[in-house]
Amino acid sequence: MKKKIRQILLTLLLFVFSILIISIPTQAAKPAATTVKSKTSYANSKESMTVRGLDAKKKVVWKYVTKKYTATELPRTKCIVRKDKVYVFESSKIVVLRKKDGKQLWTAKKVSAAGHLCKFDKNDNLYVTGYYDNYVYKVSTKGKILWKTNASKANNYWPYKISISGNQMTILYEMNNNDDSSEKTHKIVFNIKNGKILKYS
């Protein structure tokens, strides 16, 4: 008799437990951003950028707003989407966010402050320089500045294109202080491993 009662009680407990599990609402999966939109704004001689991550239904999943910077002739903010990461350039700082949820992954400081020109290699290392900047930077996938090269000896300025082939990176420039001819190709070739200048013209 006691055994039968225990079986009945156990059956009742299992029944109640199953009802409770069914009645607990399942938490909906948080939507992930699939696209990223950025907008630069100017107000009161200040520049700022708003970056938004949007889901498949174009709803805002996350938002990132830069600080306000004194506006110059060169843009001080820039946004690049690279695979699952969003690179936000704000003056001399790079903030990297995770694309799906906007989580800040890392920040690199003291790089080119305006007119950012960028290139990624096959390992997702980032190379950065600026329109008026004499320096070229290599930034790792974790935000560490691997090298910083002073390229002023070439006397080139206004960089407009970066290309990478093997272990060499070439930056093309519009102008040279010693040669005002815009027809001539001004360039600097770097070793991407250590930043050493291999040649320039």
PDB file of C-alpha atoms in Angstrom:
ATOM      1  CA  MET A   1       0.000   0.000   0.000  1.00  0.00           C
ATOM      2  CA  LYS A   2       2.788   2.427   0.911  1.00  0.00           C
ATOM      3  CA  LYS A   3       4.600   1.552  -2.285  1.00  0.00           C
ATOM      4  CA  LYS A   4       1.508   2.331  -4.318  1.00  0.00           C
ATOM      5  CA  ILE A   5       1.083   5.676  -2.553  1.00  0.00           C
ATOM      6  CA  ARG A   6       4.700   6.568  -3.258  1.00  0.00           C
ATOM      7  CA  GLN A   7       4.200   5.751  -6.950  1.00  0.00           C
ATOM      8  CA  ILE A   8       1.086   7.939  -7.080  1.00  0.00           C
ATOM      9  CA  LEU A   9       2.878  10.825  -5.364  1.00  0.00           C
ATOM     10  CA  LEU A  10       5.856  10.464  -7.698  1.00  0.00           C
ATOM     11  CA  THR A  11       3.540  10.502 -10.697  1.00  0.00           C
ATOM     12  CA  LEU A  12       1.822  13.632  -9.407  1.00  0.00           C
ATOM     13  CA  LEU A  13       5.153  15.346  -8.787  1.00  0.00           C
ATOM     14  CA  LEU A  14       6.353  14.542 -12.301  1.00  0.00           C
ATOM     15  CA  PHE A  15       3.088  15.838 -13.723  1.00  0.00           C
ATOM     16  CA  VAL A  16       3.306  19.116 -11.769  1.00  0.00           C
ATOM     17  CA  PHE A  17       6.961  19.526 -12.731  1.00  0.00           C
ATOM     18  CA  SER A  18       6.173  19.048 -16.421  1.00  0.00           C
ATOM     19  CA  ILE A  19       3.376  21.615 -16.214  1.00  0.00           C
ATOM     20  CA  LEU A  20       5.732  24.131 -14.628  1.00  0.00           C
ATOM     21  CA  ILE A  21       8.342  23.646 -17.338  1.00  0.00           C
ATOM     22  CA  ILE A  22       5.750  24.103 -20.066  1.00  0.00           C
ATOM     23  CA  SER A  23       4.356  27.242 -18.402  1.00  0.00           C
ATOM     24  CA  ILE A  24       7.772  28.979 -18.118  1.00  0.00           C
ATOM     25  CA  PRO A  25       8.065  31.296 -21.141  1.00  0.00           C
ATOM     26  CA  THR A  26      11.090  30.643 -23.303  1.00  0.00           C
ATOM     27  CA  GLN A  27      13.351  33.662 -23.620  1.00  0.00           C
ATOM     28  CA  ALA A  28      13.513  34.905 -27.183  1.00  0.00           C
ATOM     29  CA  ALA A  29      16.946  35.032 -28.753  1.00  0.00           C
ATOM     30  CA  LYS A  30      18.310  38.549 -28.882  1.00  0.00           C
ATOM     31  CA  PRO A  31      18.384  39.835 -32.471  1.00  0.00           C
ATOM     32  CA  ALA A  32      21.811  40.247 -34.009  1.00  0.00           C
ATOM     33  CA  ALA A  33      22.885  43.069 -36.286  1.00  0.00           C
ATOM     34  CA  THR A  34      23.444  42.010 -39.887  1.00  0.00           C
ATOM     35  CA  THR A  35      24.188  45.417 -41.394  1.00  0.00           C
ATOM     36  CA  VAL A  36      25.865  48.577 -40.148  1.00  0.00           C
ATOM     37  CA  LYS A  37      24.996  52.161 -41.041  1.00  0.00           C
ATOM     38  CA  SER A  38      27.037  55.234 -40.153  1.00  0.00           C
ATOM     39  CA  LYS A  39      26.233  58.925 -40.403  1.00  0.00           C
ATOM     40  CA  THR A  40      28.537  61.900 -39.958  1.00  0.00           C
ATOM     41  CA  SER A  41      27.035  65.051 -38.468  1.00  0.00           C
ATOM     42  CA  TYR A  42      28.304  68.622 -38.317  1.00  0.00           C
ATOM     43  CA  ALA A  43      26.981  71.189 -35.864  1.00  0.00           C
ATOM     44  CA  ASN A  44      28.533  74.306 -34.324  1.00  0.00           C
ATOM     45  CA  SER A  45      31.853  73.591 -36.073  1.00  0.00           C
ATOM     46  CA  LYS A  46      31.941  70.135 -34.508  1.00  0.00           C
ATOM     47  CA  GLU A  47      32.037  66.749 -36.223  1.00  0.00           C
ATOM     48  CA  SER A  48      30.647  63.507 -34.830  1.00  0.00           C
ATOM     49  CA  MET A  49      29.500  60.158 -36.149  1.00  0.00           C
ATOM     50  CA  THR A  50      26.656  57.841 -35.189  1.00  0.00           C
ATOM     51  CA  VAL A  51      27.030  54.146 -36.008  1.00  0.00           C
ATOM     52  CA  ARG A  52      24.066  51.772 -35.835  1.00  0.00           C
ATOM     53  CA  GLY A  53      23.836  48.003 -36.083  1.00  0.00           C
ATOM     54  CA  LEU A  54      20.613  46.868 -37.783  1.00  0.00           C
ATOM     55  CA  ASP A  55      18.991  43.436 -37.776  1.00  0.00           C
ATOM     56  CA  ALA A  56      17.423  41.697 -40.772  1.00  0.00           C
ATOM     57  CA  LYS A  57      14.240  43.757 -40.278  1.00  0.00           C
ATOM     58  CA  LYS A  58      16.249  47.011 -40.288  1.00  0.00           C
ATOM     59  CA  LYS A  59      15.601  47.587 -36.599  1.00  0.00           C
ATOM     60  CA  VAL A  60      18.343  49.141 -34.492  1.00  0.00           C
ATOM     61  CA  VAL A  61      20.108  46.537 -32.347  1.00  0.00           C
ATOM     62  CA  TRP A  62      22.874  48.793 -31.052  1.00  0.00           C
ATOM     63  CA  LYS A  63      24.161  52.338 -31.422  1.00  0.00           C
ATOM     64  CA  TYR A  64      27.554  53.954 -30.937  1.00  0.00           C
ATOM     65  CA  VAL A  65      28.112  57.714 -30.954  1.00  0.00           C
ATOM     66  CA  THR A  66      31.579  59.242 -31.151  1.00  0.00           C
ATOM     67  CA  LYS A  67      32.686  62.282 -29.236  1.00  0.00           C
ATOM     68  CA  LYS A  68      32.406  65.683 -30.892  1.00  0.00           C
ATOM     69  CA  TYR A  69      35.579  66.918 -32.556  1.00  0.00           C
ATOM     70  CA  THR A  70      36.493  70.298 -33.965  1.00  0.00           C
ATOM     71  CA  ALA A  71      35.689  70.115 -37.685  1.00  0.00           C
ATOM     72  CA  THR A  72      38.584  70.592 -40.105  1.00  0.00           C
ATOM     73  CA  GLU A  73      39.044  70.382 -43.865  1.00  0.00           C
ATOM     74  CA  LEU A  74      39.656  66.643 -43.394  1.00  0.00           C
ATOM     75  CA  PRO A  75      37.127  64.183 -41.969  1.00  0.00           C
ATOM     76  CA  ARG A  76      37.985  63.147 -38.422  1.00  0.00           C
ATOM     77  CA  THR A  77      35.606  60.209 -38.248  1.00  0.00           C
ATOM     78  CA  LYS A  78      35.336  57.104 -40.391  1.00  0.00           C
ATOM     79  CA  CYS A  79      33.614  53.697 -40.197  1.00  0.00           C
ATOM     80  CA  ILE A  80      34.776  50.430 -41.780  1.00  0.00           C
ATOM     81  CA  VAL A  81      33.049  47.045 -41.478  1.00  0.00           C
ATOM     82  CA  ARG A  82      35.492  44.149 -41.674  1.00  0.00           C
ATOM     83  CA  LYS A  83      33.941  40.677 -41.383  1.00  0.00           C
ATOM     84  CA  ASP A  84      32.413  40.473 -37.869  1.00  0.00           C
ATOM     85  CA  LYS A  85      33.977  43.705 -36.613  1.00  0.00           C
ATOM     86  CA  VAL A  86      33.221  47.415 -36.982  1.00  0.00           C
ATOM     87  CA  TYR A  87      36.158  49.827 -36.967  1.00  0.00           C
ATOM     88  CA  VAL A  88      35.228  53.345 -35.894  1.00  0.00           C
ATOM     89  CA  PHE A  89      37.910  55.976 -36.400  1.00  0.00           C
ATOM     90  CA  GLU A  90      37.435  59.039 -34.245  1.00  0.00           C
ATOM     91  CA  SER A  91      40.306  61.460 -34.521  1.00  0.00           C
ATOM     92  CA  SER A  92      43.472  59.704 -33.286  1.00  0.00           C
ATOM     93  CA  LYS A  93      41.585  56.764 -31.774  1.00  0.00           C
ATOM     94  CA  ILE A  94      40.249  53.524 -33.259  1.00  0.00           C
ATOM     95  CA  VAL A  95      37.334  51.839 -31.480  1.00  0.00           C
ATOM     96  CA  VAL A  96      36.483  48.303 -32.595  1.00  0.00           C
ATOM     97  CA  LEU A  97      32.999  46.922 -31.967  1.00  0.00           C
ATOM     98  CA  ARG A  98      31.543  43.463 -32.460  1.00  0.00           C
ATOM     99  CA  LYS A  99      29.171  43.673 -35.382  1.00  0.00           C
ATOM    100  CA  LYS A 100      26.338  41.527 -34.043  1.00  0.00           C
ATOM    101  CA  ASP A 101      25.811  43.301 -30.721  1.00  0.00           C
ATOM    102  CA  GLY A 102      27.998  46.414 -30.668  1.00  0.00           C
ATOM    103  CA  LYS A 103      30.188  45.179 -27.813  1.00  0.00           C
ATOM    104  CA  GLN A 104      33.433  47.161 -27.618  1.00  0.00           C
ATOM    105  CA  LEU A 105      36.346  44.789 -28.195  1.00  0.00           C
ATOM    106  CA  TRP A 106      39.360  47.089 -28.036  1.00  0.00           C
ATOM    107  CA  THR A 107      40.653  50.611 -28.553  1.00  0.00           C
ATOM    108  CA  ALA A 108      43.880  51.795 -30.173  1.00  0.00           C
ATOM    109  CA  LYS A 109      45.109  55.312 -29.446  1.00  0.00           C
ATOM    110  CA  LYS A 110      47.573  57.799 -30.909  1.00  0.00           C
ATOM    111  CA  VAL A 111      47.175  57.005 -34.603  1.00  0.00           C
ATOM    112  CA  SER A 112      46.443  59.342 -37.530  1.00  0.00           C
ATOM    113  CA  ALA A 113      44.042  62.071 -36.467  1.00  0.00           C
ATOM    114  CA  ALA A 114      42.222  62.886 -39.730  1.00  0.00           C
ATOM    115  CA  GLY A 115      41.791  61.898 -43.361  1.00  0.00           C
ATOM    116  CA  HIS A 116      42.307  58.242 -42.479  1.00  0.00           C
ATOM    117  CA  LEU A 117      43.577  55.917 -45.208  1.00  0.00           C
ATOM    118  CA  CYS A 118      43.443  52.227 -44.278  1.00  0.00           C
ATOM    119  CA  LYS A 119      44.214  48.737 -45.528  1.00  0.00           C
ATOM    120  CA  PHE A 120      43.930  45.223 -44.058  1.00  0.00           C
ATOM    121  CA  ASP A 121      46.289  42.363 -44.811  1.00  0.00           C
ATOM    122  CA  LYS A 122      45.245  38.713 -45.142  1.00  0.00           C
ATOM    123  CA  ASN A 123      45.645  38.242 -41.376  1.00  0.00           C
ATOM    124  CA  ASP A 124      43.391  41.235 -40.627  1.00  0.00           C
ATOM    125  CA  ASN A 125      46.187  43.453 -39.357  1.00  0.00           C
ATOM    126  CA  LEU A 126      45.323  47.083 -40.047  1.00  0.00           C
ATOM    127  CA  TYR A 127      47.591  49.670 -41.671  1.00  0.00           C
ATOM    128  CA  VAL A 128      46.728  53.332 -41.152  1.00  0.00           C
ATOM    129  CA  THR A 129      48.021  56.698 -42.243  1.00  0.00           C
ATOM    130  CA  GLY A 130      46.484  60.132 -42.707  1.00  0.00           C
ATOM    131  CA  TYR A 131      46.207  62.738 -45.431  1.00  0.00           C
ATOM    132  CA  TYR A 132      48.772  64.982 -43.770  1.00  0.00           C
ATOM    133  CA  ASP A 133      50.369  62.426 -41.457  1.00  0.00           C
ATOM    134  CA  ASN A 134      54.069  61.589 -41.823  1.00  0.00           C
ATOM    135  CA  TYR A 135      53.581  58.357 -39.908  1.00  0.00           C
ATOM    136  CA  VAL A 136      52.293  54.942 -40.958  1.00  0.00           C
ATOM    137  CA  TYR A 137      50.968  52.509 -38.348  1.00  0.00           C
ATOM    138  CA  LYS A 138      50.410  48.758 -38.203  1.00  0.00           C
ATOM    139  CA  VAL A 139      47.719  47.710 -35.728  1.00  0.00           C
ATOM    140  CA  SER A 140      47.159  44.083 -34.708  1.00  0.00           C
ATOM    141  CA  THR A 141      43.807  42.289 -34.495  1.00  0.00           C
ATOM    142  CA  LYS A 142      43.889  42.971 -30.734  1.00  0.00           C
ATOM    143  CA  GLY A 143      44.554  46.709 -31.029  1.00  0.00           C
ATOM    144  CA  LYS A 144      48.279  46.690 -30.367  1.00  0.00           C
ATOM    145  CA  ILE A 145      50.416  49.064 -32.457  1.00  0.00           C
ATOM    146  CA  LEU A 146      53.023  46.694 -33.889  1.00  0.00           C
ATOM    147  CA  TRP A 147      55.103  49.391 -35.537  1.00  0.00           C
ATOM    148  CA  LYS A 148      55.057  53.083 -36.318  1.00  0.00           C
ATOM    149  CA  THR A 149      57.221  54.394 -39.172  1.00  0.00           C
ATOM    150  CA  ASN A 150      58.176  57.981 -39.869  1.00  0.00           C
ATOM    151  CA  ALA A 151      57.960  58.362 -43.663  1.00  0.00           C
ATOM    152  CA  SER A 152      58.840  62.075 -43.828  1.00  0.00           C
ATOM    153  CA  LYS A 153      62.191  61.455 -45.546  1.00  0.00           C
ATOM    154  CA  ALA A 154      60.326  60.653 -48.763  1.00  0.00           C
ATOM    155  CA  ASN A 155      58.740  64.155 -48.708  1.00  0.00           C
ATOM    156  CA  ASN A 156      55.478  62.696 -50.028  1.00  0.00           C
ATOM    157  CA  TYR A 157      52.043  63.840 -48.874  1.00  0.00           C
ATOM    158  CA  TRP A 158      48.339  63.329 -49.628  1.00  0.00           C
ATOM    159  CA  PRO A 159      48.291  59.504 -49.682  1.00  0.00           C
ATOM    160  CA  TYR A 160      45.411  58.094 -51.722  1.00  0.00           C
ATOM    161  CA  LYS A 161      45.955  54.343 -52.126  1.00  0.00           C
ATOM    162  CA  ILE A 162      47.461  51.446 -50.171  1.00  0.00           C
ATOM    163  CA  SER A 163      48.189  48.061 -51.729  1.00  0.00           C
ATOM    164  CA  ILE A 164      49.757  44.935 -50.216  1.00  0.00           C
ATOM    165  CA  SER A 165      51.569  42.160 -52.058  1.00  0.00           C
ATOM    166  CA  GLY A 166      53.356  39.473 -50.095  1.00  0.00           C
ATOM    167  CA  ASN A 167      55.435  41.134 -47.396  1.00  0.00           C
ATOM    168  CA  GLN A 168      55.436  44.532 -49.075  1.00  0.00           C
ATOM    169  CA  MET A 169      53.031  47.436 -48.786  1.00  0.00           C
ATOM    170  CA  THR A 170      52.980  50.335 -51.234  1.00  0.00           C
ATOM    171  CA  ILE A 171      51.410  53.692 -50.499  1.00  0.00           C
ATOM    172  CA  LEU A 172      50.758  56.052 -53.407  1.00  0.00           C
ATOM    173  CA  TYR A 173      50.826  59.810 -52.830  1.00  0.00           C
ATOM    174  CA  GLU A 174      49.466  62.684 -54.879  1.00  0.00           C
ATOM    175  CA  MET A 175      52.256  65.135 -54.136  1.00  0.00           C
ATOM    176  CA  ASN A 176      55.922  65.480 -53.189  1.00  0.00           C
ATOM    177  CA  ASN A 177      57.540  68.530 -51.603  1.00  0.00           C
ATOM    178  CA  ASN A 178      60.474  68.323 -54.016  1.00  0.00           C
ATOM    179  CA  ASP A 179      58.400  67.753 -57.134  1.00  0.00           C
ATOM    180  CA  ASP A 180      55.100  69.510 -57.774  1.00  0.00           C
ATOM    181  CA  SER A 181      54.370  67.371 -60.824  1.00  0.00           C
ATOM    182  CA  SER A 182      51.103  65.510 -60.347  1.00  0.00           C
ATOM    183  CA  GLU A 183      51.905  63.296 -63.326  1.00  0.00           C
ATOM    184  CA  LYS A 184      54.738  61.507 -61.573  1.00  0.00           C
ATOM    185  CA  THR A 185      53.920  58.561 -59.321  1.00  0.00           C
ATOM    186  CA  HIS A 186      55.045  59.245 -55.769  1.00  0.00           C
ATOM    187  CA  LYS A 187      55.214  56.166 -53.585  1.00  0.00           C
ATOM    188  CA  ILE A 188      56.767  54.497 -50.562  1.00  0.00           C
ATOM    189  CA  VAL A 189      57.298  50.756 -50.258  1.00  0.00           C
ATOM    190  CA  PHE A 190      57.360  49.237 -46.763  1.00  0.00           C
ATOM    191  CA  ASN A 191      58.240  45.866 -45.290  1.00  0.00           C
ATOM    192  CA  ILE A 192      54.982  44.970 -43.529  1.00  0.00           C
ATOM    193  CA  LYS A 193      56.746  42.807 -40.936  1.00  0.00           C
ATOM    194  CA  ASN A 194      58.828  45.567 -39.373  1.00  0.00           C
ATOM    195  CA  GLY A 195      57.720  48.808 -41.077  1.00  0.00           C
ATOM    196  CA  LYS A 196      61.097  49.420 -42.664  1.00  0.00           C
ATOM    197  CA  ILE A 197      61.048  51.646 -45.768  1.00  0.00           C
ATOM    198  CA  LEU A 198      62.444  49.651 -48.672  1.00  0.00           C
ATOM    199  CA  LYS A 199      62.298  52.379 -51.329  1.00  0.00           C
ATOM    200  CA  TYR A 200      60.503  55.562 -52.248  1.00  0.00           C
ATOM    201  CA  SER A 201      60.100  58.012 -55.095  1.00  0.00           C
TER     202      SER A 201
END
